[in-house]
Amino acid sequence: MDGLEADAAVETEYDVLHAIVRRRRSTRRFLPTPVPRPLVEKVLEVARLSPSAANSQPWEFVVVTDVEMRQRIARASVSLFHDARKKDPTFEWNISVQPFLYQAPVLIIILGDRRLLPSYPSVLRGNVLLRQSLAICAYGLQLAAASLGLGTAWGTLQGGPGEVEIRRLLGVPEHFTIDHLVPLGYADEVEGSRAAALWAARERGHVRRPLEGIVHWERFDPSKSRSSEEVEQFIWSATVTRVSKKGAAPH
Amino acid sequence: MDGLEADAAVETEYDVLHAIVRRRRSTRRFLPTPVPRPLVEKVLEVARLSPSAANSQPWEFVVVTDVEMRQRIARASVSLFHDARKKDPTFEWNISVQPFLYQAPVLIIILGDRRLLPSYPSVLRGNVLLRQSLAICAYGLQLAAASLGLGTAWGTLQGGPGEVEIRRLLGVPEHFTIDHLVPLGYADEVEGSRAAALWAARERGHVRRPLEGIVHWERFDPSKSRSSEEVEQFIWSATVTRVSKKGAAPH
C-alpha cells in the first residue's frame, strides 16, 4: 500500500464517523418494529468499550422489552416533572423524552456503580467523574445505534423518587445510580415530522454553531466572544428547551 | 440495492465505528511531528456536532501549539496535584496526563460556557448536565482523532487555582469552565511501550469487563451482582489509578 492509498483509507474512516455523528439525532417517535437481540448486543458492545475516569467502567445495563415494564418506567421517570412544571413554566416540556420512553421496543437503562468512586483521585469530585463516564458511555451507545440505522433518545434522571422507583421495579441494588434512560428502536419518521409538539426539536435539534465561531487559535479571541445578551438570545432561539411564544410555529 | 446489500452496508459502518472506538486509547507519549491545521479542524468539526443537554452546545475550544504556552498550561494543571499527592498516597500518579500535556504538538482546551445553564430545566442539576455535555464533546473529539490515526489523552481539571491560572494565560473570560485538556498528536509507540511508569496504563487501559457480566435482560440479574469485595478487588487490579505494590511490574 503506498502513501496515497493509506491516506485515502484514513480519510474514509473519518468520513464514516462524521456521517454517523451527523445521523445521530434524538428520536422521539418510534415504530413498534422489534429490534433483534443481536443488534441490541452490538449497540451495547460499543458502549462497553467506552473510556471512563480511571478506566473504572462504572456502567451496567438493564435492557427492557416488556411493554408493561416500559410503561411503568416511563411513568416513574415522569414523576420528576410533576412539581417541576409549575416551578419552571418557561421550559419546553414537549421535548422531554421521559413520557415517551415506553414507545420504543427496547429501553436501555444505564446504571452507574457508585462503589467505583474510590478509583478516582480524592482531589477531584468523584460524582462528576462518574456521571461524565456514564454520559460518554451513553453517547457511544447512541453512535453505535446510529451506525446500525437505529434511533435513540436520552432521558436524564438525577436521583429523586423516580430513580428509587425504577430501581425497585427492576430489582437494582441501591449502590447504582440511574442517570440515563435510552430508548432504542426504528424512528417513526412520519410521526416525528408531523407531531406539532416537536417542532422546536425538529427545527433546532440538528443546528450547531459554526466552527469558526467556537475555535480560538493560540489564545481566546475576544472578537469571537458572545455578550451575555447574545447568549440569552441563543438560549431562546436555538436550544430545544426554551421557546418564546413569538417564535412558535404557525400551526 | 437489494436487502442483502443494504445489510452489508449497514454492517460496515458499525464495524468502522467499532474499530475506531477500540483504537482510541489514552496516549501519554507523543512524537514531536506537527499536526496540520486542516486535520485539527476535522477533529474539532466532529466535536462541534456532539449532542448536549438542551442542544446548548456549551463548548468552545482554544487550540494551543506554542510550546512555551503548552508548558505553562501543563505546569498550571499540575498544581492540582501538589497537595493531593500527600493526601492520596495510594493513587497511581504516574498515569496522570497533566504533567505531559505539553508534549503533544497540539493542546486543545475545552471551555464550557456557564451562561448556558439557564437552558436546562431547573429541576435537574445544571452543573452536571453542563459537565456531561463537555465530556461527550471530548469523547467525540477523541474518536475523530482516532479515525485519523491521531492520539489523544484526557486531562481533567475541575476548578481550583489551575483553572484560574489557565484562564489567565489564555485570556479566557471567567464565565467559562475548563474541564478538559486534550493533547493531540501522533503517538510515540516506542516510548509509550517502553516507559516503565506507564505499565499499569498499558496493561489495564484497554481491558473492559465482558458484555455478559454487565448486561441484564428485563430485570437486574442478581447472579451477575458483584460483591463489594469484588468491586474493591476490581479497583485494585483493573483500574489504572489504584495499583497495589504486589501487582507492580517486575522491572
Short mmCIF file of C-alpha atoms in Angstrom, two decimals:
data_model
loop_
_atom_site.label_atom_id
_atom_site.label_comp_id
_atom_site.label_asym_id
_atom_site.label_seq_id
_atom_site.Cartn_x
_atom_site.Cartn_y
_atom_site.Cartn_z
CA MET A 1 0.00 0.00 0.00
CA ASP A 2 1.59 3.31 -0.95
CA GLY A 3 1.17 6.58 0.92
CA LEU A 4 -1.72 7.84 -1.16
CA GLU A 5 -3.77 4.70 -0.62
CA ALA A 6 -3.10 4.83 3.11
CA ASP A 7 -4.28 8.43 3.24
CA ALA A 8 -7.44 7.52 1.37
CA ALA A 9 -8.19 4.72 3.83
CA VAL A 10 -7.71 7.01 6.84
CA GLU A 11 -9.94 9.64 5.28
CA THR A 12 -12.71 7.12 4.77
CA GLU A 13 -12.87 6.16 8.43
CA TYR A 14 -13.23 9.79 9.40
CA ASP A 15 -15.96 10.28 6.83
CA VAL A 16 -17.90 7.30 8.15
CA LEU A 17 -17.60 8.59 11.71
CA HIS A 18 -18.65 12.06 10.63
CA ALA A 19 -21.71 10.65 8.88
CA ILE A 20 -22.68 8.58 11.92
CA VAL A 21 -22.29 11.56 14.25
CA ARG A 22 -24.46 13.67 11.94
CA ARG A 23 -27.10 10.96 11.65
CA ARG A 24 -27.42 10.51 15.43
CA ARG A 25 -30.47 12.53 16.44
CA SER A 26 -32.81 12.41 19.37
CA THR A 27 -35.68 10.23 18.20
CA ARG A 28 -38.95 10.98 19.96
CA ARG A 29 -41.32 8.82 17.89
CA PHE A 30 -40.59 5.14 17.30
CA LEU A 31 -42.06 2.38 15.15
CA PRO A 32 -43.19 -0.70 17.05
CA THR A 33 -40.86 -2.87 14.92
CA PRO A 34 -38.84 -5.05 17.30
CA VAL A 35 -35.06 -4.79 17.41
CA PRO A 36 -33.38 -8.21 17.13
CA ARG A 37 -31.33 -9.08 20.21
CA PRO A 38 -28.04 -9.41 18.27
CA LEU A 39 -28.41 -5.78 17.22
CA VAL A 40 -29.03 -4.71 20.82
CA GLU A 41 -25.87 -6.58 21.79
CA LYS A 42 -23.86 -4.84 19.07
CA VAL A 43 -25.01 -1.47 20.39
CA LEU A 44 -24.06 -2.40 23.95
CA GLU A 45 -20.71 -3.75 22.77
CA VAL A 46 -19.64 -0.27 21.65
CA ALA A 47 -20.94 1.22 24.90
CA ARG A 48 -18.89 -1.35 26.82
CA LEU A 49 -15.70 -0.16 25.10
CA SER A 50 -16.15 3.46 26.19
CA PRO A 51 -13.42 5.26 28.07
CA SER A 52 -14.07 6.23 31.68
CA ALA A 53 -12.30 8.01 34.50
CA ALA A 54 -9.59 5.64 35.79
CA ASN A 55 -10.98 3.01 33.38
CA SER A 56 -13.47 2.34 36.17
CA GLN A 57 -16.19 1.22 33.72
CA PRO A 58 -18.95 2.10 36.18
CA TRP A 59 -21.73 1.10 33.78
CA GLU A 60 -24.11 -1.84 33.70
CA PHE A 61 -27.21 -2.08 31.52
CA VAL A 62 -30.75 -3.30 32.01
CA VAL A 63 -32.44 -3.98 28.68
CA VAL A 64 -36.23 -3.87 28.94
CA THR A 65 -38.52 -5.03 26.13
CA ASP A 66 -41.60 -5.90 28.19
CA VAL A 67 -44.18 -3.25 27.34
CA GLU A 68 -45.77 -3.06 30.78
CA MET A 69 -42.39 -2.58 32.42
CA ARG A 70 -41.50 0.10 29.89
CA GLN A 71 -44.70 1.93 30.74
CA ARG A 72 -44.03 1.70 34.47
CA ILE A 73 -40.52 3.07 34.00
CA ALA A 74 -41.76 5.92 31.83
CA ARG A 75 -44.34 6.79 34.47
CA ALA A 76 -41.74 6.73 37.25
CA SER A 77 -39.35 8.94 35.30
CA VAL A 78 -42.08 11.45 34.58
CA SER A 79 -42.70 11.88 38.30
CA LEU A 80 -39.68 14.17 38.18
CA PHE A 81 -41.78 16.69 36.29
CA HIS A 82 -44.87 16.97 38.43
CA ASP A 83 -43.62 19.80 40.58
CA ALA A 84 -41.09 20.99 38.03
CA ARG A 85 -43.70 22.06 35.52
CA LYS A 86 -45.09 24.59 37.94
CA LYS A 87 -41.71 25.80 39.09
CA ASP A 88 -40.29 26.16 35.59
CA PRO A 89 -43.16 27.30 33.35
CA THR A 90 -40.95 28.60 30.52
CA PHE A 91 -39.32 25.20 29.96
CA GLU A 92 -40.41 23.47 26.75
CA TRP A 93 -41.73 20.26 28.32
CA ASN A 94 -42.89 18.91 24.96
CA ILE A 95 -39.37 17.85 24.09
CA SER A 96 -38.94 15.77 27.22
CA VAL A 97 -38.16 12.20 26.34
CA GLN A 98 -39.42 10.72 29.60
CA PRO A 99 -43.15 10.47 28.75
CA PHE A 100 -42.30 8.60 25.53
CA LEU A 101 -39.72 6.22 26.92
CA TYR A 102 -42.13 3.32 26.64
CA GLN A 103 -42.78 3.81 22.91
CA ALA A 104 -39.53 2.30 21.70
CA PRO A 105 -39.46 -1.52 21.60
CA VAL A 106 -36.29 -1.52 23.67
CA LEU A 107 -35.48 0.62 26.69
CA ILE A 108 -31.91 0.59 27.92
CA ILE A 109 -31.31 1.71 31.48
CA ILE A 110 -27.72 2.72 32.18
CA LEU A 111 -26.72 2.02 35.75
CA GLY A 112 -23.70 3.65 37.41
CA ASP A 113 -21.98 1.73 40.19
CA ARG A 114 -21.09 4.22 42.91
CA ARG A 115 -18.79 1.66 44.51
CA LEU A 116 -16.23 2.58 41.83
CA LEU A 117 -15.83 6.08 43.28
CA PRO A 118 -12.66 5.14 45.21
CA SER A 119 -10.86 4.60 41.89
CA TYR A 120 -10.85 8.37 41.32
CA PRO A 121 -8.32 10.70 42.92
CA SER A 122 -9.78 12.20 46.06
CA VAL A 123 -8.77 15.67 44.88
CA LEU A 124 -11.40 15.60 42.12
CA ARG A 125 -15.15 15.42 42.53
CA GLY A 126 -15.83 11.72 42.03
CA ASN A 127 -19.52 12.19 41.47
CA VAL A 128 -18.84 14.37 38.42
CA LEU A 129 -16.29 11.88 37.04
CA LEU A 130 -18.79 9.05 37.49
CA ARG A 131 -21.54 10.93 35.73
CA GLN A 132 -19.26 12.12 32.95
CA SER A 133 -18.19 8.50 32.40
CA LEU A 134 -21.82 7.41 32.15
CA ALA A 135 -22.61 10.18 29.66
CA ILE A 136 -19.68 9.14 27.48
CA CYS A 137 -20.97 5.58 27.57
CA ALA A 138 -24.46 6.72 26.54
CA TYR A 139 -23.01 8.67 23.62
CA GLY A 140 -21.04 5.65 22.41
CA LEU A 141 -24.22 3.62 22.63
CA GLN A 142 -26.10 6.19 20.58
CA LEU A 143 -23.41 6.33 17.91
CA ALA A 144 -23.45 2.54 17.60
CA ALA A 145 -27.23 2.61 17.21
CA ALA A 146 -26.97 5.32 14.55
CA SER A 147 -24.37 3.27 12.66
CA LEU A 148 -26.93 0.45 12.51
CA GLY A 149 -29.78 2.68 11.37
CA LEU A 150 -31.42 2.68 14.79
CA GLY A 151 -32.78 5.69 16.63
CA THR A 152 -32.21 6.62 20.26
CA ALA A 153 -33.04 9.40 22.65
CA TRP A 154 -31.68 10.42 26.00
CA GLY A 155 -33.77 10.60 29.14
CA THR A 156 -31.93 12.11 32.07
CA LEU A 157 -32.69 11.23 35.65
CA GLN A 158 -30.69 12.57 38.57
CA GLY A 159 -31.71 10.79 41.72
CA GLY A 160 -35.06 11.59 43.29
CA PRO A 161 -38.16 9.43 43.74
CA GLY A 162 -38.13 8.33 40.08
CA GLU A 163 -34.76 6.70 40.48
CA VAL A 164 -35.85 4.95 43.66
CA GLU A 165 -38.98 3.65 41.93
CA ILE A 166 -37.13 2.41 38.83
CA ARG A 167 -34.55 0.66 40.97
CA ARG A 168 -37.40 -1.07 42.79
CA LEU A 169 -39.16 -2.05 39.54
CA LEU A 170 -36.03 -3.61 38.09
CA GLY A 171 -34.54 -5.02 41.30
CA VAL A 172 -31.45 -2.83 41.04
CA PRO A 173 -29.27 -2.60 44.20
CA GLU A 174 -29.09 0.78 45.87
CA HIS A 175 -25.42 1.41 45.09
CA PHE A 176 -26.31 2.02 41.45
CA THR A 177 -27.32 5.44 40.13
CA ILE A 178 -29.69 5.64 37.19
CA ASP A 179 -28.59 8.60 35.13
CA HIS A 180 -29.64 7.73 31.63
CA LEU A 181 -32.63 6.03 30.05
CA VAL A 182 -32.11 5.37 26.36
CA PRO A 183 -34.99 4.18 24.19
CA LEU A 184 -33.82 2.21 21.17
CA GLY A 185 -35.74 1.39 18.00
CA TYR A 186 -36.53 2.41 14.46
CA ALA A 187 -37.54 6.04 14.09
CA ASP A 188 -41.09 6.75 13.03
CA GLU A 189 -40.11 9.47 10.57
CA VAL A 190 -43.71 10.18 9.56
CA GLU A 191 -44.96 10.76 13.09
CA GLY A 192 -41.76 12.53 14.07
CA SER A 193 -42.05 15.04 11.27
CA ARG A 194 -45.80 15.52 11.80
CA ALA A 195 -46.02 15.95 15.59
CA ALA A 196 -46.70 19.63 16.22
CA ALA A 197 -45.32 19.36 19.76
CA LEU A 198 -41.90 18.50 18.38
CA TRP A 199 -41.42 21.43 16.03
CA ALA A 200 -38.76 23.12 18.17
CA ALA A 201 -36.76 19.92 18.48
CA ARG A 202 -37.17 19.32 14.76
CA GLU A 203 -36.08 22.82 13.75
CA ARG A 204 -33.35 23.28 16.29
CA GLY A 205 -32.08 19.85 17.36
CA HIS A 206 -29.63 19.46 14.47
CA VAL A 207 -28.35 23.04 14.36
CA ARG A 208 -24.82 23.64 15.58
CA ARG A 209 -22.80 26.83 15.91
CA PRO A 210 -20.29 27.17 13.05
CA LEU A 211 -16.77 26.00 13.77
CA GLU A 212 -15.28 29.41 13.11
CA GLY A 213 -17.21 30.96 15.98
CA ILE A 214 -16.16 28.44 18.60
CA VAL A 215 -12.47 27.81 17.84
CA HIS A 216 -9.79 30.13 19.20
CA TRP A 217 -6.23 29.79 17.91
CA GLU A 218 -3.44 30.01 20.50
CA ARG A 219 -5.40 32.35 22.79
CA PHE A 220 -9.04 33.18 23.45
CA ASP A 221 -10.08 35.53 20.67
CA PRO A 222 -12.20 38.35 22.15
CA SER A 223 -13.62 39.13 18.69
CA LYS A 224 -15.48 35.81 18.91
CA SER A 225 -16.80 36.49 22.39
CA ARG A 226 -20.56 36.43 22.78
CA SER A 227 -22.14 39.02 25.03
CA SER A 228 -24.47 37.84 27.78
CA GLU A 229 -27.37 39.21 25.72
CA GLU A 230 -26.28 37.16 22.71
CA VAL A 231 -26.08 34.04 24.85
CA GLU A 232 -29.53 34.66 26.23
CA GLN A 233 -30.86 35.19 22.74
CA PHE A 234 -29.16 31.95 21.68
CA ILE A 235 -30.86 30.08 24.51
CA TRP A 236 -34.29 31.32 23.43
CA SER A 237 -33.77 30.92 19.71
CA ALA A 238 -31.52 27.88 19.35
CA THR A 239 -31.87 25.46 22.26
CA VAL A 240 -34.72 22.94 22.26
CA THR A 241 -35.87 23.75 25.77
CA ARG A 242 -36.56 27.48 25.83
CA VAL A 243 -39.00 28.59 23.18
CA SER A 244 -40.52 32.03 23.17
CA LYS A 245 -44.19 32.28 22.22
CA LYS A 246 -43.32 34.71 19.43
CA GLY A 247 -41.11 32.03 17.90
CA ALA A 248 -43.86 29.44 18.00
CA ALA A 249 -44.71 27.54 14.85
CA PRO A 250 -47.60 28.93 12.83
CA HIS A 251 -49.69 25.75 13.07
CA MET B 1 -29.84 -2.29 -3.92
CA ASP B 2 -31.44 -5.45 -2.55
CA GLY B 3 -31.88 -6.30 1.11
CA LEU B 4 -28.66 -8.20 1.45
CA GLU B 5 -26.56 -5.39 0.04
CA ALA B 6 -28.26 -2.90 2.34
CA ASP B 7 -27.47 -5.08 5.35
CA ALA B 8 -23.84 -5.32 4.32
CA ALA B 9 -23.57 -1.54 4.03
CA VAL B 10 -25.07 -1.03 7.48
CA GLU B 11 -22.72 -3.62 8.96
CA THR B 12 -19.71 -1.85 7.54
CA GLU B 13 -20.44 1.47 9.23
CA TYR B 14 -20.79 -0.28 12.55
CA ASP B 15 -17.54 -2.13 12.00
CA VAL B 16 -15.71 1.11 11.22
CA LEU B 17 -17.11 2.74 14.35
CA HIS B 18 -16.23 -0.31 16.43
CA ALA B 19 -12.66 -0.22 15.13
CA ILE B 20 -12.32 3.50 15.86
CA VAL B 21 -13.67 3.06 19.39
CA ARG B 22 -11.22 0.21 20.01
CA ARG B 23 -8.30 2.18 18.60
CA ARG B 24 -8.96 5.23 20.77
CA ARG B 25 -6.57 4.93 23.70
CA SER B 26 -5.10 7.40 26.12
CA THR B 27 -1.78 8.40 24.58
CA ARG B 28 0.81 9.53 27.14
CA ARG B 29 3.87 9.81 24.90
CA PHE B 30 3.76 11.84 21.67
CA LEU B 31 6.07 12.35 18.71
CA PRO B 32 7.01 15.99 18.02
CA THR B 33 5.61 15.66 14.47
CA PRO B 34 3.28 18.62 13.89
CA VAL B 35 -0.40 18.07 13.12
CA PRO B 36 -1.53 20.03 10.04
CA ARG B 37 -4.21 22.57 10.84
CA PRO B 38 -6.79 21.04 8.45
CA LEU B 39 -6.58 17.83 10.50
CA VAL B 40 -7.09 19.75 13.74
CA GLU B 41 -10.15 21.35 12.16
CA LYS B 42 -11.53 17.97 11.13
CA VAL B 43 -11.18 16.75 14.68
CA LEU B 44 -12.95 19.83 16.06
CA GLU B 45 -15.68 19.51 13.44
CA VAL B 46 -16.81 16.18 14.93
CA ALA B 47 -16.61 17.65 18.44
CA ARG B 48 -18.79 20.54 17.26
CA LEU B 49 -21.52 18.12 16.16
CA SER B 50 -21.80 16.46 19.58
CA PRO B 51 -25.14 16.27 21.34
CA SER B 52 -25.61 18.26 24.53
CA ALA B 53 -28.27 18.85 27.13
CA ALA B 54 -30.92 21.09 25.53
CA ASN B 55 -28.64 21.32 22.48
CA SER B 56 -26.95 24.07 24.46
CA GLN B 57 -23.54 23.42 22.82
CA PRO B 58 -21.68 24.90 25.78
CA TRP B 59 -18.24 24.18 24.28
CA GLU B 60 -15.61 26.44 22.76
CA PHE B 61 -12.02 25.41 22.02
CA VAL B 62 -8.64 27.03 22.42
CA VAL B 63 -6.03 25.30 20.24
CA VAL B 64 -2.50 25.85 21.51
CA THR B 65 0.58 24.89 19.50
CA ASP B 66 3.08 27.32 21.03
CA VAL B 67 5.45 25.20 23.08
CA GLU B 68 6.02 27.72 25.86
CA MET B 69 2.31 28.19 26.35
CA ARG B 70 1.81 24.42 26.40
CA GLN B 71 4.42 24.14 29.13
CA ARG B 72 2.80 26.90 31.17
CA ILE B 73 -0.59 25.23 30.90
CA ALA B 74 0.85 21.85 31.89
CA ARG B 75 2.51 23.45 34.91
CA ALA B 76 -0.72 25.18 35.94
CA SER B 77 -2.74 21.99 35.63
CA VAL B 78 -0.23 20.05 37.72
CA SER B 79 -0.68 22.48 40.59
CA LEU B 80 -3.81 20.47 41.34
CA PHE B 81 -1.59 17.64 42.49
CA HIS B 82 0.75 19.34 44.89
CA ASP B 83 -1.34 18.78 47.97
CA ALA B 84 -3.19 15.84 46.51
CA ARG B 85 -0.15 13.61 46.36
CA LYS B 86 0.23 13.78 50.09
CA LYS B 87 -3.48 13.37 50.78
CA ASP B 88 -3.93 10.44 48.41
CA PRO B 89 -0.71 8.38 48.58
CA THR B 90 -2.23 5.20 47.08
CA PHE B 91 -3.22 6.95 43.86
CA GLU B 92 -1.09 5.97 40.84
CA TRP B 93 0.09 9.46 39.91
CA ASN B 94 2.27 8.13 37.09
CA ILE B 95 -0.72 7.79 34.82
CA SER B 96 -1.74 11.42 35.21
CA VAL B 97 -1.85 13.17 31.88
CA GLN B 98 -1.33 16.67 33.27
CA PRO B 99 2.49 16.67 33.54
CA PHE B 100 2.76 15.56 29.91
CA LEU B 101 0.21 17.87 28.39
CA TYR B 102 2.92 19.96 26.79
CA GLN B 103 4.49 17.02 24.92
CA ALA B 104 1.90 16.82 22.18
CA PRO B 105 2.30 19.36 19.37
CA VAL B 106 -1.31 20.46 19.83
CA LEU B 107 -3.14 21.05 23.09
CA ILE B 108 -6.89 21.54 22.89
CA ILE B 109 -8.55 23.26 25.82
CA ILE B 110 -12.29 22.64 26.02
CA LEU B 111 -14.13 25.57 27.56
CA GLY B 112 -17.65 25.29 28.96
CA ASP B 113 -19.83 28.38 28.91
CA ARG B 114 -21.70 28.52 32.22
CA ARG B 115 -24.03 31.16 30.77
CA LEU B 116 -25.85 28.29 29.03
CA LEU B 117 -27.04 26.88 32.36
CA PRO B 118 -30.48 28.54 32.05
CA SER B 119 -31.24 26.31 29.06
CA TYR B 120 -31.53 23.32 31.38
CA PRO B 121 -34.66 22.56 33.41
CA SER B 122 -34.29 23.96 36.90
CA VAL B 123 -35.36 20.61 38.36
CA LEU B 124 -32.08 18.99 37.24
CA ARG B 125 -28.58 19.85 38.38
CA GLY B 126 -27.36 22.11 35.61
CA ASN B 127 -23.74 21.82 36.57
CA VAL B 128 -23.84 18.06 35.99
CA LEU B 129 -25.60 18.49 32.64
CA LEU B 130 -23.01 21.05 31.56
CA ARG B 131 -20.10 18.81 32.52
CA GLN B 132 -21.69 15.74 30.97
CA SER B 133 -22.15 17.70 27.74
CA LEU B 134 -18.47 18.70 27.77
CA ALA B 135 -17.36 15.11 28.38
CA ILE B 136 -19.46 13.92 25.44
CA CYS B 137 -17.83 16.58 23.28
CA ALA B 138 -14.35 15.47 24.39
CA TYR B 139 -15.19 11.86 23.54
CA GLY B 140 -16.38 12.83 20.05
CA LEU B 141 -13.16 14.77 19.59
CA GLN B 142 -11.11 11.75 20.62
CA LEU B 143 -12.99 9.42 18.28
CA ALA B 144 -12.41 11.80 15.38
CA ALA B 145 -8.70 11.92 16.20
CA ALA B 146 -8.55 8.12 16.37
CA SER B 147 -10.28 7.87 12.99
CA LEU B 148 -7.46 10.00 11.56
CA GLY B 149 -4.68 7.99 13.19
CA LEU B 150 -4.05 10.65 15.82
CA GLY B 151 -3.59 10.06 19.53
CA THR B 152 -5.23 11.95 22.38
CA ALA B 153 -5.41 11.85 26.13
CA TRP B 154 -7.72 13.37 28.65
CA GLY B 155 -6.62 15.77 31.35
CA THR B 156 -9.33 16.61 33.84
CA LEU B 157 -9.49 19.86 35.72
CA GLN B 158 -12.33 20.81 38.00
CA GLY B 159 -11.98 24.40 39.02
CA GLY B 160 -9.31 25.37 41.52
CA PRO B 161 -6.22 27.55 41.09
CA GLY B 162 -5.10 25.68 37.95
CA GLU B 163 -8.27 26.69 36.13
CA VAL B 164 -7.88 30.31 37.21
CA GLU B 165 -4.27 30.34 36.00
CA ILE B 166 -5.06 28.72 32.62
CA ARG B 167 -7.90 31.18 32.04
CA ARG B 168 -5.45 34.00 32.74
CA LEU B 169 -2.77 32.54 30.45
CA LEU B 170 -5.20 32.20 27.54
CA GLY B 171 -7.30 35.30 28.18
CA VAL B 172 -10.47 33.25 28.75
CA PRO B 173 -13.42 35.08 30.35
CA GLU B 174 -14.45 33.94 33.80
CA HIS B 175 -17.81 32.52 32.76
CA PHE B 176 -16.05 29.59 31.09
CA THR B 177 -15.15 26.43 32.98
CA ILE B 178 -12.11 24.47 31.85
CA ASP B 179 -12.95 20.81 32.38
CA HIS B 180 -10.89 19.03 29.80
CA LEU B 181 -7.42 19.43 28.36
CA VAL B 182 -6.83 17.17 25.36
CA PRO B 183 -3.34 16.77 23.91
CA LEU B 184 -3.42 15.82 20.22
CA GLY B 185 -0.63 14.34 18.13
CA TYR B 186 0.95 11.20 16.79
CA ALA B 187 1.61 8.56 19.44
CA ASP B 188 5.20 7.72 20.21
CA GLU B 189 4.60 3.97 20.32
CA VAL B 190 8.24 3.18 21.13
CA GLU B 191 8.42 5.46 24.16
CA GLY B 192 4.89 4.57 25.20
CA SER B 193 5.63 0.86 25.27
CA ARG B 194 9.00 1.36 26.98
CA ALA B 195 8.14 3.80 29.77
CA ALA B 196 8.18 1.79 32.99
CA ALA B 197 5.94 4.35 34.71
CA LEU B 198 3.14 3.55 32.27
CA TRP B 199 2.97 -0.20 32.72
CA ALA B 200 -0.33 -0.14 34.61
CA ALA B 201 -1.96 2.05 31.98
CA ARG B 202 -0.50 -0.15 29.25
CA GLU B 203 -1.67 -3.41 30.81
CA ARG B 204 -5.01 -2.22 32.05
CA GLY B 205 -6.12 0.74 29.95
CA HIS B 206 -7.64 -1.34 27.16
CA VAL B 207 -9.25 -4.03 29.31
CA ARG B 208 -13.03 -3.98 29.58
CA ARG B 209 -15.43 -6.17 31.53
CA PRO B 210 -17.10 -8.75 29.27
CA LEU B 211 -20.53 -7.86 27.95
CA GLU B 212 -22.17 -10.86 29.57
CA GLY B 213 -21.28 -9.62 33.03
CA ILE B 214 -22.71 -6.13 32.61
CA VAL B 215 -25.95 -6.69 30.68
CA HIS B 216 -29.14 -7.60 32.49
CA TRP B 217 -32.14 -8.72 30.47
CA GLU B 218 -35.55 -7.36 31.52
CA ARG B 219 -34.56 -7.08 35.21
CA PHE B 220 -31.36 -6.75 37.20
CA ASP B 221 -29.90 -10.25 37.39
CA PRO B 222 -28.59 -10.87 40.93
CA SER B 223 -26.41 -13.72 39.67
CA LYS B 224 -24.30 -11.06 37.92
CA SER B 225 -24.05 -8.87 41.00
CA ARG B 226 -20.54 -8.11 42.22
CA SER B 227 -19.96 -8.10 45.96
CA SER B 228 -18.33 -5.04 47.49
CA GLU B 229 -15.18 -7.12 47.95
CA GLU B 230 -15.17 -8.00 44.24
CA VAL B 231 -15.57 -4.35 43.32
CA GLU B 232 -12.71 -3.38 45.61
CA GLN B 233 -10.54 -6.10 44.08
CA PHE B 234 -11.51 -4.83 40.62
CA ILE B 235 -10.41 -1.31 41.57
CA TRP B 236 -7.00 -2.53 42.68
CA SER B 237 -6.43 -4.98 39.86
CA ALA B 238 -8.15 -3.41 36.85
CA THR B 239 -8.30 0.39 37.07
CA VAL B 240 -5.30 2.45 36.01
CA THR B 241 -5.23 4.55 39.19
CA ARG B 242 -5.02 2.11 42.09
CA VAL B 243 -2.10 -0.27 41.82
CA SER B 244 -1.04 -2.48 44.70
CA LYS B 245 2.68 -2.88 45.23
CA LYS B 246 2.35 -6.63 44.94
CA GLY B 247 0.97 -6.20 41.45
CA ALA B 248 3.88 -4.00 40.38
CA ALA B 249 5.73 -4.83 37.18
CA PRO B 250 8.89 -6.91 37.64
CA HIS B 251 11.19 -4.32 36.06
#
